[in-house]
């Protein structure tokens, strides 16, 4: 029994050391500008539309090899706001009268494949494509759906454990779209 326990411990130490050496897993967080394209147009009166806010993203991934990673993420796009006291606006071909303030709050979670182009050890551009499940709350109305997303970015490894990451991502929300431009820190383990 003692020999089996020692063998198990030694095997676990080898696997753990190998995983620590490879550092195939990573976690990250980014913050930046979120911008929506809601399709609202032709504002009249004193109406104003603000479709940008601060957004953030948290993510985790696994490097399958130096060219491909699998990643899961959660992104929050902040709030958009249509405000004013009197006017009309057009949305999806219909003109509506507006006399209040409406805020939209949007977020999503999903998974993507990340394709790296390791040009240099300190500059690694990448492209990503994935699917996401989104939720938008507009006043008391909640809309949900599943759509595609894509993105481009650059990882700037600082050492074996830490990288800076900048990226642009675009998310479809049915007929609307959200863009997220972020910068953040990624930790490999």
PDB file of C-alpha atoms in Angstrom:
ATOM      1  CA  UNK A   1       0.000   0.000   0.000  1.00  0.00           C
ATOM      2  CA  UNK A   2       2.831   2.362   0.874  1.00  0.00           C
ATOM      3  CA  UNK A   3       4.539   1.723  -2.501  1.00  0.00           C
ATOM      4  CA  UNK A   4       1.319   2.573  -4.356  1.00  0.00           C
ATOM      5  CA  UNK A   5       0.895   5.810  -2.379  1.00  0.00           C
ATOM      6  CA  UNK A   6       4.488   6.857  -3.043  1.00  0.00           C
ATOM      7  CA  UNK A   7       4.079   6.025  -6.741  1.00  0.00           C
ATOM      8  CA  UNK A   8       0.846   8.052  -6.887  1.00  0.00           C
ATOM      9  CA  UNK A   9       2.494  11.015  -5.169  1.00  0.00           C
ATOM     10  CA  UNK A  10       5.514  10.851  -7.492  1.00  0.00           C
ATOM     11  CA  UNK A  11       3.231  10.606 -10.554  1.00  0.00           C
ATOM     12  CA  UNK A  12       1.178  13.555  -9.356  1.00  0.00           C
ATOM     13  CA  UNK A  13       4.354  15.598  -8.794  1.00  0.00           C
ATOM     14  CA  UNK A  14       5.584  14.816 -12.313  1.00  0.00           C
ATOM     15  CA  UNK A  15       2.214  15.735 -13.888  1.00  0.00           C
ATOM     16  CA  UNK A  16       2.001  18.937 -11.812  1.00  0.00           C
ATOM     17  CA  UNK A  17       5.581  19.926 -12.669  1.00  0.00           C
ATOM     18  CA  UNK A  18       4.939  19.212 -16.340  1.00  0.00           C
ATOM     19  CA  UNK A  19       1.739  21.306 -16.325  1.00  0.00           C
ATOM     20  CA  UNK A  20       3.504  24.153 -14.486  1.00  0.00           C
ATOM     21  CA  UNK A  21       6.358  24.040 -16.997  1.00  0.00           C
ATOM     22  CA  UNK A  22       4.058  24.084 -20.033  1.00  0.00           C
ATOM     23  CA  UNK A  23       1.650  26.714 -18.669  1.00  0.00           C
ATOM     24  CA  UNK A  24      -1.105  25.733 -21.093  1.00  0.00           C
ATOM     25  CA  UNK A  25      -3.968  27.229 -19.027  1.00  0.00           C
ATOM     26  CA  UNK A  26      -4.648  30.942 -18.670  1.00  0.00           C
ATOM     27  CA  UNK A  27      -6.976  33.430 -16.976  1.00  0.00           C
ATOM     28  CA  UNK A  28      -7.448  37.065 -17.871  1.00  0.00           C
ATOM     29  CA  UNK A  29      -9.408  40.245 -17.341  1.00  0.00           C
ATOM     30  CA  UNK A  30      -9.735  43.260 -19.631  1.00  0.00           C
ATOM     31  CA  UNK A  31     -11.450  46.633 -19.534  1.00  0.00           C
ATOM     32  CA  UNK A  32     -12.236  49.137 -22.271  1.00  0.00           C
ATOM     33  CA  UNK A  33     -14.835  50.740 -24.507  1.00  0.00           C
ATOM     34  CA  UNK A  34     -18.106  49.013 -25.424  1.00  0.00           C
ATOM     35  CA  UNK A  35     -20.150  50.425 -28.305  1.00  0.00           C
ATOM     36  CA  UNK A  36     -23.563  49.269 -29.523  1.00  0.00           C
ATOM     37  CA  UNK A  37     -25.236  49.648 -32.889  1.00  0.00           C
ATOM     38  CA  UNK A  38     -28.871  49.351 -31.796  1.00  0.00           C
ATOM     39  CA  UNK A  39     -30.457  50.416 -35.076  1.00  0.00           C
ATOM     40  CA  UNK A  40     -32.137  53.448 -33.460  1.00  0.00           C
ATOM     41  CA  UNK A  41     -32.005  56.417 -35.863  1.00  0.00           C
ATOM     42  CA  UNK A  42     -33.715  59.619 -37.037  1.00  0.00           C
ATOM     43  CA  UNK A  43     -33.982  61.225 -33.588  1.00  0.00           C
ATOM     44  CA  UNK A  44     -36.119  64.375 -33.380  1.00  0.00           C
ATOM     45  CA  UNK A  45     -36.902  66.888 -30.627  1.00  0.00           C
ATOM     46  CA  UNK A  46     -34.501  66.836 -27.689  1.00  0.00           C
ATOM     47  CA  UNK A  47     -33.796  63.091 -27.837  1.00  0.00           C
ATOM     48  CA  UNK A  48     -30.232  61.885 -27.405  1.00  0.00           C
ATOM     49  CA  UNK A  49     -28.800  58.405 -27.824  1.00  0.00           C
ATOM     50  CA  UNK A  50     -25.671  57.221 -26.009  1.00  0.00           C
ATOM     51  CA  UNK A  51     -24.608  53.798 -27.274  1.00  0.00           C
ATOM     52  CA  UNK A  52     -21.161  53.612 -25.660  1.00  0.00           C
ATOM     53  CA  UNK A  53     -20.017  52.846 -22.128  1.00  0.00           C
ATOM     54  CA  UNK A  54     -17.179  51.195 -20.244  1.00  0.00           C
ATOM     55  CA  UNK A  55     -17.166  47.436 -20.724  1.00  0.00           C
ATOM     56  CA  UNK A  56     -15.169  44.571 -19.296  1.00  0.00           C
ATOM     57  CA  UNK A  57     -14.409  40.941 -19.963  1.00  0.00           C
ATOM     58  CA  UNK A  58     -13.106  37.965 -17.984  1.00  0.00           C
ATOM     59  CA  UNK A  59     -11.897  34.842 -19.726  1.00  0.00           C
ATOM     60  CA  UNK A  60     -10.136  31.536 -19.322  1.00  0.00           C
ATOM     61  CA  UNK A  61      -8.492  29.347 -21.907  1.00  0.00           C
ATOM     62  CA  UNK A  62      -6.326  26.411 -22.781  1.00  0.00           C
ATOM     63  CA  UNK A  63      -3.480  26.465 -25.350  1.00  0.00           C
ATOM     64  CA  UNK A  64      -3.971  23.322 -27.426  1.00  0.00           C
ATOM     65  CA  UNK A  65      -0.694  24.099 -29.168  1.00  0.00           C
ATOM     66  CA  UNK A  66       1.196  27.296 -30.029  1.00  0.00           C
ATOM     67  CA  UNK A  67      -1.272  28.050 -32.870  1.00  0.00           C
ATOM     68  CA  UNK A  68      -4.717  27.227 -31.396  1.00  0.00           C
ATOM     69  CA  UNK A  69      -6.437  27.896 -28.048  1.00  0.00           C
ATOM     70  CA  UNK A  70      -9.930  27.242 -26.742  1.00  0.00           C
ATOM     71  CA  UNK A  71     -11.403  30.034 -24.639  1.00  0.00           C
ATOM     72  CA  UNK A  72     -14.537  30.714 -22.561  1.00  0.00           C
ATOM     73  CA  UNK A  73     -15.557  34.246 -21.601  1.00  0.00           C
ATOM     74  CA  UNK A  74     -18.030  36.581 -19.952  1.00  0.00           C
ATOM     75  CA  UNK A  75     -18.372  40.150 -21.262  1.00  0.00           C
ATOM     76  CA  UNK A  76     -20.389  43.081 -19.940  1.00  0.00           C
ATOM     77  CA  UNK A  77     -21.113  45.952 -22.350  1.00  0.00           C
ATOM     78  CA  UNK A  78     -22.288  48.503 -19.782  1.00  0.00           C
ATOM     79  CA  UNK A  79     -25.412  50.574 -20.396  1.00  0.00           C
ATOM     80  CA  UNK A  80     -26.814  52.395 -23.405  1.00  0.00           C
ATOM     81  CA  UNK A  81     -29.328  55.181 -22.961  1.00  0.00           C
ATOM     82  CA  UNK A  82     -32.039  56.899 -25.005  1.00  0.00           C
ATOM     83  CA  UNK A  83     -33.108  60.046 -23.184  1.00  0.00           C
ATOM     84  CA  UNK A  84     -35.075  63.239 -23.643  1.00  0.00           C
ATOM     85  CA  UNK A  85     -38.536  64.604 -22.934  1.00  0.00           C
ATOM     86  CA  UNK A  86     -40.110  64.956 -26.363  1.00  0.00           C
ATOM     87  CA  UNK A  87     -39.372  63.548 -29.814  1.00  0.00           C
ATOM     88  CA  UNK A  88     -39.543  60.615 -32.168  1.00  0.00           C
ATOM     89  CA  UNK A  89     -37.103  57.925 -33.243  1.00  0.00           C
ATOM     90  CA  UNK A  90     -36.994  55.173 -35.821  1.00  0.00           C
ATOM     91  CA  UNK A  91     -36.276  51.550 -34.929  1.00  0.00           C
ATOM     92  CA  UNK A  92     -36.590  48.565 -37.298  1.00  0.00           C
ATOM     93  CA  UNK A  93     -38.509  50.641 -39.831  1.00  0.00           C
ATOM     94  CA  UNK A  94     -41.117  52.003 -37.387  1.00  0.00           C
ATOM     95  CA  UNK A  95     -41.269  55.550 -36.033  1.00  0.00           C
ATOM     96  CA  UNK A  96     -42.146  55.865 -32.340  1.00  0.00           C
ATOM     97  CA  UNK A  97     -42.846  58.766 -30.000  1.00  0.00           C
ATOM     98  CA  UNK A  98     -40.634  59.044 -26.951  1.00  0.00           C
ATOM     99  CA  UNK A  99     -41.181  60.912 -23.691  1.00  0.00           C
ATOM    100  CA  UNK A 100     -39.042  59.199 -21.051  1.00  0.00           C
ATOM    101  CA  UNK A 101     -35.615  57.643 -20.505  1.00  0.00           C
ATOM    102  CA  UNK A 102     -34.753  54.058 -21.425  1.00  0.00           C
ATOM    103  CA  UNK A 103     -31.559  52.231 -20.440  1.00  0.00           C
ATOM    104  CA  UNK A 104     -30.320  49.016 -22.014  1.00  0.00           C
ATOM    105  CA  UNK A 105     -27.990  46.710 -20.103  1.00  0.00           C
ATOM    106  CA  UNK A 106     -26.258  43.958 -22.115  1.00  0.00           C
ATOM    107  CA  UNK A 107     -23.945  41.056 -21.290  1.00  0.00           C
ATOM    108  CA  UNK A 108     -22.904  37.726 -22.767  1.00  0.00           C
ATOM    109  CA  UNK A 109     -20.976  34.523 -22.135  1.00  0.00           C
ATOM    110  CA  UNK A 110     -19.594  32.108 -24.696  1.00  0.00           C
ATOM    111  CA  UNK A 111     -16.722  30.148 -26.154  1.00  0.00           C
ATOM    112  CA  UNK A 112     -14.293  30.819 -28.973  1.00  0.00           C
ATOM    113  CA  UNK A 113     -11.413  29.293 -30.887  1.00  0.00           C
ATOM    114  CA  UNK A 114      -8.314  31.495 -30.904  1.00  0.00           C
ATOM    115  CA  UNK A 115      -5.817  31.210 -33.786  1.00  0.00           C
ATOM    116  CA  UNK A 116      -2.324  32.550 -32.947  1.00  0.00           C
ATOM    117  CA  UNK A 117       0.357  33.702 -35.366  1.00  0.00           C
ATOM    118  CA  UNK A 118       3.562  33.569 -33.268  1.00  0.00           C
ATOM    119  CA  UNK A 119       5.653  36.104 -35.188  1.00  0.00           C
ATOM    120  CA  UNK A 120       7.927  36.914 -32.268  1.00  0.00           C
ATOM    121  CA  UNK A 121       8.189  35.756 -28.665  1.00  0.00           C
ATOM    122  CA  UNK A 122       7.015  39.203 -27.449  1.00  0.00           C
ATOM    123  CA  UNK A 123       4.319  39.943 -30.073  1.00  0.00           C
ATOM    124  CA  UNK A 124       1.676  37.324 -30.861  1.00  0.00           C
ATOM    125  CA  UNK A 125      -1.244  38.478 -33.028  1.00  0.00           C
ATOM    126  CA  UNK A 126      -4.373  36.346 -33.088  1.00  0.00           C
ATOM    127  CA  UNK A 127      -7.858  36.038 -34.543  1.00  0.00           C
ATOM    128  CA  UNK A 128     -10.844  34.434 -32.870  1.00  0.00           C
ATOM    129  CA  UNK A 129     -14.293  33.212 -33.783  1.00  0.00           C
ATOM    130  CA  UNK A 130     -16.948  31.847 -31.481  1.00  0.00           C
ATOM    131  CA  UNK A 131     -20.507  31.624 -30.315  1.00  0.00           C
ATOM    132  CA  UNK A 132     -22.108  33.482 -27.430  1.00  0.00           C
ATOM    133  CA  UNK A 133     -25.338  33.531 -25.464  1.00  0.00           C
ATOM    134  CA  UNK A 134     -26.429  37.114 -24.801  1.00  0.00           C
ATOM    135  CA  UNK A 135     -28.940  38.968 -22.670  1.00  0.00           C
ATOM    136  CA  UNK A 136     -30.200  42.544 -23.025  1.00  0.00           C
ATOM    137  CA  UNK A 137     -32.507  44.210 -20.529  1.00  0.00           C
ATOM    138  CA  UNK A 138     -34.399  47.248 -21.829  1.00  0.00           C
ATOM    139  CA  UNK A 139     -36.506  48.676 -19.013  1.00  0.00           C
ATOM    140  CA  UNK A 140     -38.629  45.702 -17.943  1.00  0.00           C
ATOM    141  CA  UNK A 141     -38.152  43.808 -21.233  1.00  0.00           C
ATOM    142  CA  UNK A 142     -35.508  41.084 -21.365  1.00  0.00           C
ATOM    143  CA  UNK A 143     -34.236  39.739 -24.696  1.00  0.00           C
ATOM    144  CA  UNK A 144     -31.924  36.744 -25.058  1.00  0.00           C
ATOM    145  CA  UNK A 145     -30.341  34.877 -27.921  1.00  0.00           C
ATOM    146  CA  UNK A 146     -27.335  33.026 -29.272  1.00  0.00           C
ATOM    147  CA  UNK A 147     -25.169  34.457 -32.051  1.00  0.00           C
ATOM    148  CA  UNK A 148     -21.647  34.568 -33.447  1.00  0.00           C
ATOM    149  CA  UNK A 149     -18.713  36.709 -32.414  1.00  0.00           C
ATOM    150  CA  UNK A 150     -15.262  37.365 -33.844  1.00  0.00           C
ATOM    151  CA  UNK A 151     -12.202  39.307 -32.839  1.00  0.00           C
ATOM    152  CA  UNK A 152      -8.608  40.337 -33.469  1.00  0.00           C
ATOM    153  CA  UNK A 153      -5.924  41.025 -30.911  1.00  0.00           C
ATOM    154  CA  UNK A 154      -2.308  40.940 -29.851  1.00  0.00           C
ATOM    155  CA  UNK A 155      -0.735  39.234 -26.841  1.00  0.00           C
ATOM    156  CA  UNK A 156       2.435  40.839 -25.480  1.00  0.00           C
ATOM    157  CA  UNK A 157       4.106  38.224 -23.229  1.00  0.00           C
ATOM    158  CA  UNK A 158       6.027  39.882 -20.386  1.00  0.00           C
ATOM    159  CA  UNK A 159       7.470  36.580 -19.160  1.00  0.00           C
ATOM    160  CA  UNK A 160       6.386  32.921 -18.950  1.00  0.00           C
ATOM    161  CA  UNK A 161       3.502  33.742 -16.595  1.00  0.00           C
ATOM    162  CA  UNK A 162       2.123  37.158 -17.576  1.00  0.00           C
ATOM    163  CA  UNK A 163       0.974  38.784 -20.832  1.00  0.00           C
ATOM    164  CA  UNK A 164      -0.657  42.052 -21.748  1.00  0.00           C
ATOM    165  CA  UNK A 165      -3.558  41.605 -24.166  1.00  0.00           C
ATOM    166  CA  UNK A 166      -5.272  44.129 -26.426  1.00  0.00           C
ATOM    167  CA  UNK A 167      -8.203  43.170 -28.593  1.00  0.00           C
ATOM    168  CA  UNK A 168     -11.173  44.206 -30.690  1.00  0.00           C
ATOM    169  CA  UNK A 169     -14.243  41.971 -30.651  1.00  0.00           C
ATOM    170  CA  UNK A 170     -17.585  42.216 -32.429  1.00  0.00           C
ATOM    171  CA  UNK A 171     -20.690  40.440 -31.144  1.00  0.00           C
ATOM    172  CA  UNK A 172     -23.981  39.965 -33.027  1.00  0.00           C
ATOM    173  CA  UNK A 173     -27.193  40.401 -31.001  1.00  0.00           C
ATOM    174  CA  UNK A 174     -29.877  39.428 -33.555  1.00  0.00           C
ATOM    175  CA  UNK A 175     -30.079  42.538 -35.800  1.00  0.00           C
ATOM    176  CA  UNK A 176     -27.887  44.616 -33.472  1.00  0.00           C
ATOM    177  CA  UNK A 177     -24.168  44.446 -32.854  1.00  0.00           C
ATOM    178  CA  UNK A 178     -21.797  45.341 -30.034  1.00  0.00           C
ATOM    179  CA  UNK A 179     -18.093  46.114 -30.323  1.00  0.00           C
ATOM    180  CA  UNK A 180     -15.681  45.776 -27.417  1.00  0.00           C
ATOM    181  CA  UNK A 181     -12.177  47.274 -27.486  1.00  0.00           C
ATOM    182  CA  UNK A 182     -10.186  46.251 -24.417  1.00  0.00           C
ATOM    183  CA  UNK A 183      -6.769  45.948 -22.825  1.00  0.00           C
ATOM    184  CA  UNK A 184      -5.884  43.783 -19.860  1.00  0.00           C
ATOM    185  CA  UNK A 185      -3.676  41.254 -18.136  1.00  0.00           C
ATOM    186  CA  UNK A 186      -3.497  37.497 -18.720  1.00  0.00           C
ATOM    187  CA  UNK A 187      -1.916  34.989 -16.293  1.00  0.00           C
ATOM    188  CA  UNK A 188      -0.663  31.603 -17.525  1.00  0.00           C
ATOM    189  CA  UNK A 189      -0.396  28.579 -15.274  1.00  0.00           C
TER     190      UNK A 189
END
